[in-house]
């Protein structure tokens, strides 16, 4: 069984910062990409940032220059540093990872349970 456990969400004022963490555990042979998605009420889930196994990162236009994704390969953990937060960043943030459980099984998508980020004064 594979689990993704997120932490770091909360309430922050506009202009503030938060750091999200997501650790993968369980039966893991290898991890390909990891990333963060978010979903606000009534809005489709969207990609915020992703990072490949080689360390290449991509970002949604709305967060470029403010958010930074990073990865600790030894700990199977991905981070999202969020600076200059805006009210429109308010959403539930979900961690995603493409994980292979053994050498004969293809990669599958796994999701965390979600962590609430609220930006409000």
CSV table of N, CA and C in Angstrom, one decimal:
chain,number,residue,atom,x,y,z
A,1,UNK,N,0.8,-1.2,0.0
A,1,UNK,CA,0.0,0.0,0.0
A,1,UNK,C,0.9,1.2,0.0
A,2,UNK,N,0.5,2.2,-0.8
A,2,UNK,CA,1.2,3.5,-0.8
A,2,UNK,C,0.3,4.6,-0.2
A,3,UNK,N,1.0,5.5,0.6
A,3,UNK,CA,0.3,6.6,1.2
A,3,UNK,C,1.1,7.9,0.9
A,4,UNK,N,0.3,8.9,0.6
A,4,UNK,CA,0.9,10.3,0.6
A,4,UNK,C,0.3,11.1,1.7
A,5,UNK,N,1.1,11.6,2.5
A,5,UNK,CA,0.6,12.4,3.7
A,5,UNK,C,1.1,13.8,3.6
A,6,UNK,N,0.2,14.7,3.6
A,6,UNK,CA,0.5,16.1,3.4
A,6,UNK,C,0.4,16.9,4.8
A,7,UNK,N,1.1,18.0,4.8
A,7,UNK,CA,1.1,18.8,6.0
A,7,UNK,C,1.5,20.2,5.6
A,8,UNK,N,1.1,21.2,6.5
A,8,UNK,CA,1.6,22.5,6.3
A,8,UNK,C,0.5,23.6,5.9
A,9,UNK,N,-0.7,23.1,5.7
A,9,UNK,CA,-1.7,24.1,5.3
A,9,UNK,C,-2.1,24.9,6.5
A,10,UNK,N,-3.0,25.9,6.2
A,10,UNK,CA,-3.5,26.7,7.3
A,10,UNK,C,-4.0,28.1,6.8
A,11,UNK,N,-4.2,29.0,7.8
A,11,UNK,CA,-4.7,30.3,7.5
A,11,UNK,C,-3.6,31.3,7.5
A,12,UNK,N,-3.5,32.1,6.5
A,12,UNK,CA,-2.4,33.1,6.4
A,12,UNK,C,-3.0,34.4,5.8
A,13,UNK,N,-2.4,35.5,6.2
A,13,UNK,CA,-2.8,36.8,5.7
A,13,UNK,C,-2.3,37.0,4.3
A,14,UNK,N,-2.9,37.8,3.5
A,14,UNK,CA,-2.4,38.1,2.1
A,14,UNK,C,-1.0,38.7,2.2
A,15,UNK,N,-0.1,38.2,1.3
A,15,UNK,CA,1.3,38.5,1.4
A,15,UNK,C,2.2,37.6,2.2
A,16,UNK,N,1.5,36.7,2.9
A,16,UNK,CA,2.3,35.8,3.8
A,16,UNK,C,2.8,34.6,3.1
A,17,UNK,N,3.4,33.7,3.8
A,17,UNK,CA,4.0,32.5,3.3
A,17,UNK,C,3.5,31.2,4.0
A,18,UNK,N,3.5,30.1,3.3
A,18,UNK,CA,3.3,28.8,3.8
A,18,UNK,C,4.2,27.8,3.1
A,19,UNK,N,4.5,26.7,3.8
A,19,UNK,CA,5.3,25.7,3.1
A,19,UNK,C,4.5,24.3,3.3
A,20,UNK,N,4.2,23.7,2.2
A,20,UNK,CA,3.5,22.4,2.2
A,20,UNK,C,4.5,21.3,2.1
A,21,UNK,N,4.3,20.2,2.7
A,21,UNK,CA,5.1,19.0,2.6
A,21,UNK,C,4.2,17.8,2.3
A,22,UNK,N,4.8,16.9,1.5
A,22,UNK,CA,4.1,15.6,1.2
A,22,UNK,C,5.1,14.5,1.2
A,23,UNK,N,4.9,13.5,2.0
A,23,UNK,CA,5.8,12.4,2.1
A,23,UNK,C,5.1,11.1,1.6
A,24,UNK,N,5.8,10.4,0.7
A,24,UNK,CA,5.2,9.1,0.2
A,24,UNK,C,5.8,8.0,1.0
A,25,UNK,N,5.0,7.0,1.4
A,25,UNK,CA,5.5,5.9,2.1
A,25,UNK,C,4.8,4.6,1.7
A,26,UNK,N,5.3,3.5,2.1
A,26,UNK,CA,4.7,2.2,1.7
A,26,UNK,C,5.6,1.4,0.7
A,27,UNK,N,4.9,0.6,-0.1
A,27,UNK,CA,5.7,-0.2,-1.0
A,27,UNK,C,6.0,0.6,-2.3
A,28,UNK,N,7.2,1.1,-2.4
A,28,UNK,CA,7.6,2.0,-3.4
A,28,UNK,C,8.9,1.4,-4.1
A,29,UNK,N,8.8,1.2,-5.4
A,29,UNK,CA,9.9,0.8,-6.2
A,29,UNK,C,10.6,2.0,-6.7
A,30,UNK,N,9.9,2.9,-7.3
A,30,UNK,CA,10.4,4.2,-7.8
A,30,UNK,C,9.3,5.2,-8.0
A,31,UNK,N,9.7,6.5,-7.9
A,31,UNK,CA,8.7,7.6,-8.1
A,31,UNK,C,9.2,8.4,-9.3
A,32,UNK,N,8.2,8.6,-10.2
A,32,UNK,CA,8.5,9.4,-11.3
A,32,UNK,C,8.3,10.9,-11.0
A,33,UNK,N,7.2,11.5,-11.4
A,33,UNK,CA,7.0,12.9,-11.1
A,33,UNK,C,6.2,13.0,-9.8
A,34,UNK,N,6.3,14.2,-9.2
A,34,UNK,CA,5.5,14.6,-8.0
A,34,UNK,C,5.0,16.0,-8.2
A,35,UNK,N,3.9,16.3,-7.6
A,35,UNK,CA,3.4,17.6,-7.9
A,35,UNK,C,2.3,18.0,-6.9
A,36,UNK,N,1.9,19.2,-7.1
A,36,UNK,CA,0.8,19.8,-6.2
A,36,UNK,C,-0.3,20.3,-7.1
A,37,UNK,N,-1.5,20.0,-6.8
A,37,UNK,CA,-2.7,20.4,-7.4
A,37,UNK,C,-3.6,21.2,-6.4
A,38,UNK,N,-4.5,22.0,-6.8
A,38,UNK,CA,-5.4,22.6,-5.9
A,38,UNK,C,-6.8,22.7,-6.5
A,39,UNK,N,-7.8,22.8,-5.6
A,39,UNK,CA,-9.2,22.8,-6.0
A,39,UNK,C,-9.9,23.8,-5.1
A,40,UNK,N,-10.5,24.8,-5.6
A,40,UNK,CA,-11.3,25.7,-4.9
A,40,UNK,C,-12.8,25.3,-5.1
A,41,UNK,N,-13.7,25.7,-4.2
A,41,UNK,CA,-15.1,25.4,-4.4
A,41,UNK,C,-15.6,25.8,-5.7
A,42,UNK,N,-16.3,24.8,-6.4
A,42,UNK,CA,-16.9,25.1,-7.7
A,42,UNK,C,-16.0,25.2,-8.8
A,43,UNK,N,-14.7,24.9,-8.6
A,43,UNK,CA,-13.7,25.0,-9.7
A,43,UNK,C,-13.0,23.7,-9.9
A,44,UNK,N,-12.6,23.4,-11.1
A,44,UNK,CA,-12.0,22.2,-11.4
A,44,UNK,C,-10.6,22.1,-10.8
A,45,UNK,N,-10.1,20.9,-10.4
A,45,UNK,CA,-8.8,20.8,-9.9
A,45,UNK,C,-7.8,21.2,-10.9
A,46,UNK,N,-6.8,22.0,-10.5
A,46,UNK,CA,-5.7,22.4,-11.4
A,46,UNK,C,-4.3,22.1,-10.9
A,47,UNK,N,-3.4,22.0,-11.9
A,47,UNK,CA,-2.0,21.8,-11.5
A,47,UNK,C,-1.4,23.1,-11.0
A,48,UNK,N,-0.8,23.1,-9.9
A,48,UNK,CA,-0.1,24.2,-9.4
A,48,UNK,C,1.4,24.2,-9.8
A,49,UNK,N,2.0,23.0,-9.5
A,49,UNK,CA,3.4,22.9,-9.8
A,49,UNK,C,3.8,21.4,-9.8
A,50,UNK,N,4.7,21.0,-10.7
A,50,UNK,CA,5.2,19.7,-10.8
A,50,UNK,C,6.7,19.6,-10.9
A,51,UNK,N,7.2,18.4,-10.5
A,51,UNK,CA,8.7,18.3,-10.6
A,51,UNK,C,9.0,16.8,-11.0
A,52,UNK,N,9.8,16.7,-12.0
A,52,UNK,CA,10.1,15.4,-12.6
A,52,UNK,C,11.1,14.6,-11.8
A,53,UNK,N,11.4,13.4,-12.1
A,53,UNK,CA,12.4,12.6,-11.4
A,53,UNK,C,13.8,13.2,-11.6
A,54,UNK,N,13.9,13.9,-12.7
A,54,UNK,CA,15.2,14.6,-13.0
A,54,UNK,C,15.4,16.0,-12.4
A,55,UNK,N,14.3,16.5,-11.8
A,55,UNK,CA,14.4,17.7,-11.1
A,55,UNK,C,13.8,18.9,-11.9
A,56,UNK,N,13.3,18.7,-13.1
A,56,UNK,CA,12.7,19.8,-13.8
A,56,UNK,C,11.4,20.2,-13.3
A,57,UNK,N,11.1,21.5,-13.1
A,57,UNK,CA,9.9,22.0,-12.5
A,57,UNK,C,9.1,22.7,-13.5
A,58,UNK,N,7.8,22.7,-13.3
A,58,UNK,CA,6.9,23.5,-14.1
A,58,UNK,C,5.8,24.1,-13.2
A,59,UNK,N,5.3,25.2,-13.5
A,59,UNK,CA,4.4,26.0,-12.7
A,59,UNK,C,3.2,26.5,-13.5
A,60,UNK,N,2.1,26.6,-12.8
A,60,UNK,CA,0.9,27.3,-13.4
A,60,UNK,C,1.3,28.8,-13.5
A,61,UNK,N,0.8,29.5,-14.5
A,61,UNK,CA,1.2,30.9,-14.7
A,61,UNK,C,0.8,31.7,-13.5
A,62,UNK,N,-0.3,31.4,-12.9
A,62,UNK,CA,-0.8,32.2,-11.8
A,62,UNK,C,0.2,32.1,-10.5
A,63,UNK,N,1.1,31.2,-10.5
A,63,UNK,CA,1.9,31.1,-9.3
A,63,UNK,C,3.4,31.3,-9.6
A,64,UNK,N,3.7,31.5,-10.9
A,64,UNK,CA,5.2,31.6,-11.2
A,64,UNK,C,5.7,32.9,-10.5
A,65,UNK,N,6.9,32.7,-10.0
A,65,UNK,CA,7.6,33.8,-9.3
A,65,UNK,C,7.2,33.8,-7.8
A,66,UNK,N,6.2,33.1,-7.4
A,66,UNK,CA,5.7,33.2,-6.0
A,66,UNK,C,5.9,31.8,-5.3
A,67,UNK,N,5.7,30.7,-6.1
A,67,UNK,CA,5.8,29.4,-5.5
A,67,UNK,C,7.0,28.7,-6.0
A,68,UNK,N,7.6,27.8,-5.2
A,68,UNK,CA,8.7,27.0,-5.5
A,68,UNK,C,8.5,25.6,-5.1
A,69,UNK,N,8.6,24.7,-6.0
A,69,UNK,CA,8.5,23.2,-5.7
A,69,UNK,C,9.9,22.7,-5.6
A,70,UNK,N,10.1,21.8,-4.6
A,70,UNK,CA,11.3,21.1,-4.5
A,70,UNK,C,11.1,19.7,-4.0
A,71,UNK,N,12.1,18.9,-4.0
A,71,UNK,CA,12.0,17.4,-3.8
A,71,UNK,C,13.2,16.9,-3.0
A,72,UNK,N,12.9,16.1,-2.0
A,72,UNK,CA,14.0,15.3,-1.3
A,72,UNK,C,13.8,13.9,-1.8
A,73,UNK,N,14.7,13.4,-2.6
A,73,UNK,CA,14.6,12.1,-3.2
A,73,UNK,C,14.8,11.0,-2.2
A,74,UNK,N,15.7,11.3,-1.2
A,74,UNK,CA,16.0,10.3,-0.2
A,74,UNK,C,14.8,10.0,0.7
A,75,UNK,N,14.0,11.1,0.9
A,75,UNK,CA,12.9,11.0,1.8
A,75,UNK,C,11.5,10.8,1.1
A,76,UNK,N,11.6,10.7,-0.2
A,76,UNK,CA,10.4,10.6,-1.0
A,76,UNK,C,9.4,11.7,-0.7
A,77,UNK,N,9.9,12.9,-0.6
A,77,UNK,CA,9.1,14.0,-0.1
A,77,UNK,C,9.1,15.1,-1.1
A,78,UNK,N,8.0,15.8,-1.3
A,78,UNK,CA,7.9,17.0,-2.2
A,78,UNK,C,7.4,18.1,-1.3
A,79,UNK,N,8.0,19.3,-1.6
A,79,UNK,CA,7.6,20.5,-0.9
A,79,UNK,C,7.1,21.6,-1.8
A,80,UNK,N,6.2,22.5,-1.3
A,80,UNK,CA,5.8,23.6,-2.0
A,80,UNK,C,5.9,24.8,-1.1
A,81,UNK,N,6.9,25.7,-1.5
A,81,UNK,CA,7.1,26.9,-0.7
A,81,UNK,C,6.2,28.0,-1.4
A,82,UNK,N,5.3,28.6,-0.7
A,82,UNK,CA,4.3,29.5,-1.2
A,82,UNK,C,4.6,30.9,-0.6
A,83,UNK,N,5.0,31.8,-1.4
A,83,UNK,CA,5.2,33.2,-0.9
A,83,UNK,C,4.2,34.2,-1.6
A,84,UNK,N,4.2,35.4,-1.0
A,84,UNK,CA,3.3,36.4,-1.5
A,84,UNK,C,1.9,35.9,-1.8
A,85,UNK,N,1.3,35.2,-0.9
A,85,UNK,CA,0.0,34.5,-1.1
A,85,UNK,C,-1.1,35.6,-1.3
A,86,UNK,N,-2.0,35.2,-2.1
A,86,UNK,CA,-3.2,36.0,-2.4
A,86,UNK,C,-4.4,35.3,-2.0
A,87,UNK,N,-5.5,36.0,-1.8
A,87,UNK,CA,-6.8,35.4,-1.5
A,87,UNK,C,-7.2,34.4,-2.6
A,88,UNK,N,-6.9,34.6,-3.8
A,88,UNK,CA,-7.2,33.6,-4.9
A,88,UNK,C,-6.4,32.3,-4.8
A,89,UNK,N,-5.4,32.3,-3.9
A,89,UNK,CA,-4.7,31.0,-3.7
A,89,UNK,C,-5.5,30.1,-2.8
A,90,UNK,N,-6.5,30.6,-2.2
A,90,UNK,CA,-7.3,29.8,-1.3
A,90,UNK,C,-7.9,28.6,-2.0
A,91,UNK,N,-7.6,27.4,-1.4
A,91,UNK,CA,-8.1,26.1,-2.0
A,91,UNK,C,-7.6,25.0,-1.1
A,92,UNK,N,-8.1,23.8,-1.5
A,92,UNK,CA,-7.6,22.6,-0.9
A,92,UNK,C,-6.4,22.1,-1.8
A,93,UNK,N,-5.3,21.9,-1.3
A,93,UNK,CA,-4.1,21.5,-2.0
A,93,UNK,C,-3.8,20.0,-1.9
A,94,UNK,N,-3.7,19.4,-3.0
A,94,UNK,CA,-3.5,17.9,-3.1
A,94,UNK,C,-2.1,17.6,-3.6
A,95,UNK,N,-1.5,16.7,-3.0
A,95,UNK,CA,-0.2,16.1,-3.5
A,95,UNK,C,-0.5,15.0,-4.4
A,96,UNK,N,0.3,14.9,-5.5
A,96,UNK,CA,0.2,13.8,-6.4
A,96,UNK,C,1.6,13.2,-6.7
A,97,UNK,N,1.6,11.9,-6.9
A,97,UNK,CA,2.9,11.2,-7.2
A,97,UNK,C,2.6,10.1,-8.2
A,98,UNK,N,3.5,9.9,-9.1
A,98,UNK,CA,3.4,8.8,-10.0
A,98,UNK,C,4.4,7.7,-9.5
A,99,UNK,N,3.9,6.6,-9.0
A,99,UNK,CA,4.7,5.7,-8.3
A,99,UNK,C,4.6,4.3,-8.9
A,100,UNK,N,5.8,3.6,-8.9
A,100,UNK,CA,5.8,2.2,-9.4
A,100,UNK,C,6.1,1.4,-8.2
A,101,UNK,N,5.3,0.4,-7.9
A,101,UNK,CA,5.4,-0.5,-6.7
A,101,UNK,C,6.4,-1.6,-6.9
A,102,UNK,N,6.6,-2.0,-8.1
A,102,UNK,CA,7.7,-3.0,-8.3
A,102,UNK,C,8.1,-2.9,-9.8
A,103,UNK,N,9.1,-3.8,-10.2
A,103,UNK,CA,9.7,-3.6,-11.5
A,103,UNK,C,8.8,-4.1,-12.6
A,104,UNK,N,7.8,-4.8,-12.3
A,104,UNK,CA,6.9,-5.3,-13.4
A,104,UNK,C,5.6,-4.5,-13.5
A,105,UNK,N,5.3,-3.7,-12.5
A,105,UNK,CA,4.1,-2.9,-12.5
A,105,UNK,C,4.3,-1.5,-13.1
A,106,UNK,N,3.4,-1.0,-13.9
A,106,UNK,CA,3.5,0.3,-14.5
A,106,UNK,C,3.3,1.4,-13.4
A,107,UNK,N,3.7,2.6,-13.7
A,107,UNK,CA,3.4,3.7,-12.8
A,107,UNK,C,1.9,4.0,-12.6
A,108,UNK,N,1.5,4.3,-11.4
A,108,UNK,CA,0.1,4.7,-11.2
A,108,UNK,C,0.1,6.0,-10.4
A,109,UNK,N,-1.0,6.8,-10.5
A,109,UNK,CA,-1.1,8.0,-9.8
A,109,UNK,C,-1.7,7.8,-8.4
A,110,UNK,N,-1.0,8.5,-7.4
A,110,UNK,CA,-1.5,8.4,-6.0
A,110,UNK,C,-1.7,9.9,-5.6
A,111,UNK,N,-2.7,10.0,-4.7
A,111,UNK,CA,-3.1,11.3,-4.2
A,111,UNK,C,-3.1,11.4,-2.7
A,112,UNK,N,-2.7,12.5,-2.2
A,112,UNK,CA,-2.9,12.8,-0.7
A,112,UNK,C,-4.3,13.1,-0.4
A,113,UNK,N,-4.5,13.3,0.9
A,113,UNK,CA,-5.9,13.6,1.4
A,113,UNK,C,-6.3,15.0,1.2
A,114,UNK,N,-5.4,15.9,0.9
A,114,UNK,CA,-5.6,17.3,0.8
A,114,UNK,C,-5.4,18.1,2.0
A,115,UNK,N,-4.9,19.3,1.9
A,115,UNK,CA,-4.7,20.2,3.0
A,115,UNK,C,-5.2,21.6,2.6
A,116,UNK,N,-6.0,22.2,3.5
A,116,UNK,CA,-6.6,23.5,3.3
A,116,UNK,C,-5.7,24.6,3.4
A,117,UNK,N,-5.6,25.5,2.4
A,117,UNK,CA,-4.9,26.7,2.5
A,117,UNK,C,-5.9,27.9,2.3
A,118,UNK,N,-5.9,28.7,3.3
A,118,UNK,CA,-6.9,29.9,3.3
A,118,UNK,C,-6.1,31.2,3.5
A,119,UNK,N,-6.2,32.1,2.5
A,119,UNK,CA,-5.5,33.3,2.5
A,119,UNK,C,-6.6,34.4,2.7
A,120,UNK,N,-6.5,35.0,3.9
A,120,UNK,CA,-7.6,36.0,4.2
A,120,UNK,C,-7.1,36.9,5.3
A,121,UNK,N,-7.5,38.1,5.3
A,121,UNK,CA,-7.2,39.1,6.4
A,121,UNK,C,-8.3,39.1,7.5
